[in-house]
């Protein structure tokens, strides 16, 4: 645009010309204020005058070039300037006002005007008579606009009239038009009038006054629209049509492009389209918010929209999209967004099952795909899975996930808009989240009746929205982590922790800590609030939904096995029960199909990639936050925490809810267990998972619950498992990460010891599960020299703990092998009995059923014991090959030798025939591998004199013939090399020589009872007195006992080796007894050939 002096002069000249033209016409500048600001009637000549005004204004256009010729300061030809600049024209405001009010309200005060328009323009006869009676002209102005509008609204097309002149007016009224529809039409025509006014080149002063008149009319129309939404019966209304708030709802629903079935009047001119609805809502807000009436005007509209029947159809139709679109339009205006949280339906105080139906956002949050709430989804998309094309189900999964993402993203945007509307609205949202969690605390229980809590879909959507709120502060560097208040549970009671189990404290201790904290004046920040609410929601949300899908999987596998069993046993064919059996098989298959469909429906949501990524990110954040919580420097992960942690556990950590620890562990297990999910940890999560496990395994005293600690080991176990074609998640990291190389081996050994006594009634069986997992991890990392060095370091510098670890391992091998081999022998017995069908079938039916039931039970337990025993023997083989000294201590070596000899006798001795069972692979029983592992332990320790002595001293099981047979089997089955077999033979020779020596030493005759150990009934070499029970036992005996049990075996009082009292006097008497009886008729005088007759070199 040009800004030179010539253009400025031209604009000044045109303004002067406009003033002159305004003065030449009727005195509009003096009449207009009177018409717009005064209640007195305008002079009667005024209306005709404006009719002539437009003509002179339009005529001067061709004459303008004549006047500026002499005064133009520029030599530029005026012919080029004139067309580019239009001269503003004055406006006859009274005339324009009359015409505009008439057009907007579609009314007239003159009968001839109505007749000329076939009464489509409504003649307000009674108002005209009133104005004439008051001496006012028949002119529509803003001063009588209120009366005009009321007069129009009071007309009832259904009413009767004796005034024949007025009957055409009533007959021409739209018979089914509501007050709201009429007012919306007025509002639209007003907007059109304003648009037209803006387009016209009118004198600015006149245009401004005209705009003020339109604003007055707008305020009037909007006021009556709001009143109509509140009190729809204020004016006559047609019958049979929804009135009031229900009339605005269709306009909001129509915003969605997919709202067709729920909006039969989508093309009606009375509806507000997408370009109008926001302006309309803003007008309502501008008018009613200052008077605090917005709640009553738009509150019912919001309620009817949120509870619209279209939502009840679920995701199968698109009705919910209409409600979402309407809500998005409403919350885009901050006062409305804030108003929503003030409505009584925003956060109603109702029980959990009703909450999602009674709260405004509940119906939308309850949408989903889970089979329990929306069974049609699973049935429609995933039934008949055996015959349905796989690609079809894959496509259905992708489509449903896309729909869910749209729903959840929209809900987040809606709630986020409400949060940003005002501080009060943000607080209301937090209260809503907190109530949803607090009333659903029962969902955290083991057995929950779904009818007593909110639905899985509701909780899942709520959690996803909260995870979206967490995203801004979950950056990769954890830069905003310190903004989270670690003392939140002292500063806020928003989350109900009544009777909640704490990490390592009682509820009384937690309350005492809370009372000791200094109060804060400022409430917790939004990041803190969202973080802790998300933690609580996760505990009653996704973590419990995971249990549902796992239960579905368990039921599916059980029915599958049942169907396979019925199909495998064809004895029912051709019998009277064939039809019944076939029906049972078909019913089971139908149930199996339904369970599969339900699983797939759950997988649609739980396996959605964005949800998996968000949850992993949140779990990583929580695990890192908890580690920083216990880090004395409060800096983790920059730098990484130092382990182990201090012995003193901070009270602020001890009082935290236990579910903070539990949920991290449970999600780690879940994500690792899912075949398709481990890849999700490739981008992030593996390091955090490993550091989490190492932190609390190396410092187990920080967590009280033994089951949680056992689950940490399970995470490591699952992380080292190869799933299908997927590579294990943690194996590489366990063998490379510096923290793992330093702390993993001692941490696992320590927990192997700790899990011996958990305090639970099931501790005897629980320990085997944990130790199986530990054994697997040991084998995975065994080839790494760094880990083996850590083992040696542990044996050298923590010998007492290492010896206890070995003792427990020997206990396990002893028990597990004894149980497994015993069960296999019983299985062999029953199978042999059942093999003779004639004899077995001759037995009574009750006897046959009992034997078959016993066989099934034995098979179930045998496979477990065999696997656990084999794993532990394998572990023993590895450890004895790496370090030997700890196995040679007196309290270990004798028990180790006795265990090995006993099981060697079971495998190759006379009892070995009892282990021949049908289908040994069914029980994971590999006798050759077990024999090879046992022989390897002998070979590993064959150069240890103490071990040879212990084997020789085993009078119960040791026989050199067993080794001869074992060597023969190893040679024939190629279990061991020739060098190893030769080495085994040399070891047996050493054992035989040692045995001869022991016989000479032990040829003592009768031994006084006071010299015998009360537990082992062997001669005591180093008697000690137990301080509480005052019983005298051998030092090696009580030391061996304390490796497994830290209590006095005679009175169960706490006991340690430091407490025992040496019995010096008794020891001297025993030594004197030995000196007197030694070297009397011993085997020393016999030739070696008579003592040892072992030859392992024969073929």
GROMACS .gro file of C-alpha atoms in nm, residues 87-244:
model
  158
   87UNK     CA    1  -1.625   0.707  -0.124
   88UNK     CA    2  -1.792   0.599   0.203
   89UNK     CA    3  -2.160   0.673   0.187
   90UNK     CA    4  -2.376   0.784   0.477
   91UNK     CA    5  -2.636   0.548   0.613
   92UNK     CA    6  -2.997   0.636   0.687
   93UNK     CA    7  -2.995   0.470   1.028
   94UNK     CA    8  -3.369   0.494   1.110
   95UNK     CA    9  -3.461   0.338   0.777
   96UNK     CA   10  -3.184   0.078   0.801
   97UNK     CA   11  -3.281   0.003   1.160
   98UNK     CA   12  -3.647  -0.052   1.069
   99UNK     CA   13  -3.559  -0.276   0.777
  100UNK     CA   14  -3.296  -0.470   0.975
  101UNK     CA   15  -3.516  -0.540   1.278
  102UNK     CA   16  -3.793  -0.648   1.044
  103UNK     CA   17  -3.561  -0.879   0.854
  104UNK     CA   18  -3.397  -1.032   1.161
  105UNK     CA   19  -3.724  -1.097   1.345
  106UNK     CA   20  -3.913  -1.163   1.020
  107UNK     CA   21  -4.192  -0.934   1.137
  108UNK     CA   22  -4.362  -0.612   1.032
  109UNK     CA   23  -4.593  -0.354   1.186
  110UNK     CA   24  -4.770  -0.290   0.860
  111UNK     CA   25  -5.039  -0.513   0.717
  112UNK     CA   26  -4.959  -0.422   0.357
  113UNK     CA   27  -4.602  -0.545   0.399
  114UNK     CA   28  -4.726  -0.880   0.531
  115UNK     CA   29  -4.982  -0.910   0.250
  116UNK     CA   30  -4.718  -0.826  -0.008
  117UNK     CA   31  -4.505  -1.117   0.127
  118UNK     CA   32  -4.799  -1.360   0.152
  119UNK     CA   33  -4.777  -1.333   0.529
  120UNK     CA   34  -4.439  -1.503   0.534
  121UNK     CA   35  -4.338  -1.186   0.714
  122UNK     CA   36  -4.541  -1.190   1.033
  123UNK     CA   37  -4.770  -0.891   1.093
  124UNK     CA   38  -4.764  -0.793   1.457
  125UNK     CA   39  -5.105  -0.633   1.458
  126UNK     CA   40  -5.146  -0.606   1.833
  127UNK     CA   41  -4.805  -0.449   1.881
  128UNK     CA   42  -4.879  -0.200   1.604
  129UNK     CA   43  -5.201  -0.102   1.779
  130UNK     CA   44  -5.017  -0.060   2.109
  131UNK     CA   45  -4.754   0.165   1.952
  132UNK     CA   46  -5.017   0.378   1.783
  133UNK     CA   47  -5.205   0.405   2.111
  134UNK     CA   48  -4.885   0.532   2.269
  135UNK     CA   49  -4.836   0.787   1.993
  136UNK     CA   50  -4.533   0.610   1.850
  137UNK     CA   51  -4.466   0.565   1.480
  138UNK     CA   52  -4.502   0.223   1.317
  139UNK     CA   53  -4.131   0.184   1.297
  140UNK     CA   54  -3.921  -0.111   1.427
  141UNK     CA   55  -3.631   0.012   1.638
  142UNK     CA   56  -3.402  -0.136   1.895
  143UNK     CA   57  -3.598   0.053   2.158
  144UNK     CA   58  -3.905  -0.158   2.091
  145UNK     CA   59  -3.710  -0.468   1.989
  146UNK     CA   60  -3.782  -0.638   2.321
  147UNK     CA   61  -4.155  -0.579   2.284
  148UNK     CA   62  -4.133  -0.683   1.921
  149UNK     CA   63  -3.964  -1.012   2.000
  150UNK     CA   64  -4.205  -1.092   2.283
  151UNK     CA   65  -4.499  -1.014   2.059
  152UNK     CA   66  -4.366  -1.257   1.799
  153UNK     CA   67  -4.285  -1.530   2.047
  154UNK     CA   68  -4.630  -1.508   2.207
  155UNK     CA   69  -4.799  -1.597   1.880
  156UNK     CA   70  -4.937  -1.951   1.885
  157UNK     CA   71  -5.026  -2.110   1.551
  158UNK     CA   72  -5.245  -2.358   1.736
  159UNK     CA   73  -5.458  -2.087   1.898
  160UNK     CA   74  -5.794  -1.964   1.774
  161UNK     CA   75  -5.889  -1.600   1.705
  162UNK     CA   76  -6.212  -1.416   1.633
  163UNK     CA   77  -6.016  -1.151   1.448
  164UNK     CA   78  -6.067  -1.248   1.084
  165UNK     CA   79  -5.808  -0.994   0.977
  166UNK     CA   80  -5.546  -1.164   1.195
  167UNK     CA   81  -5.630  -1.524   1.101
  168UNK     CA   82  -5.399  -1.527   0.795
  169UNK     CA   83  -5.113  -1.435   1.024
  170UNK     CA   84  -5.176  -1.731   1.253
  171UNK     CA   85  -5.233  -1.962   0.962
  172UNK     CA   86  -4.902  -1.865   0.804
  173UNK     CA   87  -4.694  -1.930   1.111
  174UNK     CA   88  -4.470  -2.240   1.085
  175UNK     CA   89  -4.684  -2.494   1.275
  176UNK     CA   90  -4.397  -2.708   1.414
  177UNK     CA   91  -4.138  -2.436   1.471
  178UNK     CA   92  -4.016  -2.414   1.829
  179UNK     CA   93  -3.911  -2.097   2.002
  180UNK     CA   94  -3.551  -2.212   1.995
  181UNK     CA   95  -3.562  -2.280   1.622
  182UNK     CA   96  -3.710  -1.935   1.561
  183UNK     CA   97  -3.446  -1.766   1.775
  184UNK     CA   98  -3.164  -1.954   1.604
  185UNK     CA   99  -3.308  -1.827   1.274
  186UNK     CA  100  -3.306  -1.474   1.412
  187UNK     CA  101  -2.945  -1.520   1.522
  188UNK     CA  102  -2.843  -1.639   1.178
  189UNK     CA  103  -3.022  -1.349   1.004
  190UNK     CA  104  -2.855  -1.110   1.245
  191UNK     CA  105  -2.515  -1.250   1.148
  192UNK     CA  106  -2.606  -1.210   0.783
  193UNK     CA  107  -2.705  -0.848   0.843
  194UNK     CA  108  -2.377  -0.781   1.015
  195UNK     CA  109  -2.186  -0.941   0.729
  196UNK     CA  110  -2.370  -0.726   0.478
  197UNK     CA  111  -2.302  -0.415   0.681
  198UNK     CA  112  -1.929  -0.489   0.690
  199UNK     CA  113  -1.915  -0.535   0.315
  200UNK     CA  114  -2.076  -0.197   0.242
  201UNK     CA  115  -1.865   0.119   0.216
  202UNK     CA  116  -2.040   0.321   0.483
  203UNK     CA  117  -1.925   0.624   0.672
  204UNK     CA  118  -1.730   0.481   0.968
  205UNK     CA  119  -1.935   0.668   1.227
  206UNK     CA  120  -2.259   0.539   1.081
  207UNK     CA  121  -2.120   0.189   1.053
  208UNK     CA  122  -2.013   0.194   1.416
  209UNK     CA  123  -2.358   0.306   1.528
  210UNK     CA  124  -2.520   0.041   1.315
  211UNK     CA  125  -2.294  -0.221   1.469
  212UNK     CA  126  -2.399  -0.105   1.813
  213UNK     CA  127  -2.761  -0.152   1.716
  214UNK     CA  128  -2.685  -0.504   1.594
  215UNK     CA  129  -2.504  -0.580   1.918
  216UNK     CA  130  -2.814  -0.477   2.111
  217UNK     CA  131  -3.026  -0.704   1.896
  218UNK     CA  132  -2.774  -0.986   1.939
  219UNK     CA  133  -2.785  -0.948   2.315
  220UNK     CA  134  -3.163  -0.962   2.303
  221UNK     CA  135  -3.179  -1.271   2.082
  222UNK     CA  136  -2.913  -1.456   2.281
  223UNK     CA  137  -3.084  -1.365   2.608
  224UNK     CA  138  -3.414  -1.513   2.498
  225UNK     CA  139  -3.234  -1.816   2.353
  226UNK     CA  140  -3.073  -1.882   2.690
  227UNK     CA  141  -3.405  -1.832   2.869
  228UNK     CA  142  -3.568  -2.075   2.628
  229UNK     CA  143  -3.302  -2.337   2.704
  230UNK     CA  144  -3.376  -2.291   3.074
  231UNK     CA  145  -3.755  -2.248   3.057
  232UNK     CA  146  -3.880  -2.385   2.726
  233UNK     CA  147  -4.245  -2.349   2.832
  234UNK     CA  148  -4.217  -1.971   2.872
  235UNK     CA  149  -4.376  -1.918   2.528
  236UNK     CA  150  -4.616  -2.129   2.320
  237UNK     CA  151  -4.448  -2.438   2.178
  238UNK     CA  152  -4.560  -2.709   1.936
  239UNK     CA  153  -4.650  -3.041   2.092
  240UNK     CA  154  -4.462  -3.364   2.038
  241UNK     CA  155  -4.119  -3.210   1.985
  242UNK     CA  156  -3.819  -3.208   2.219
  243UNK     CA  157  -3.778  -2.870   2.376
  244UNK     CA  158  -3.514  -2.679   2.566
   0.00000   0.00000   0.00000
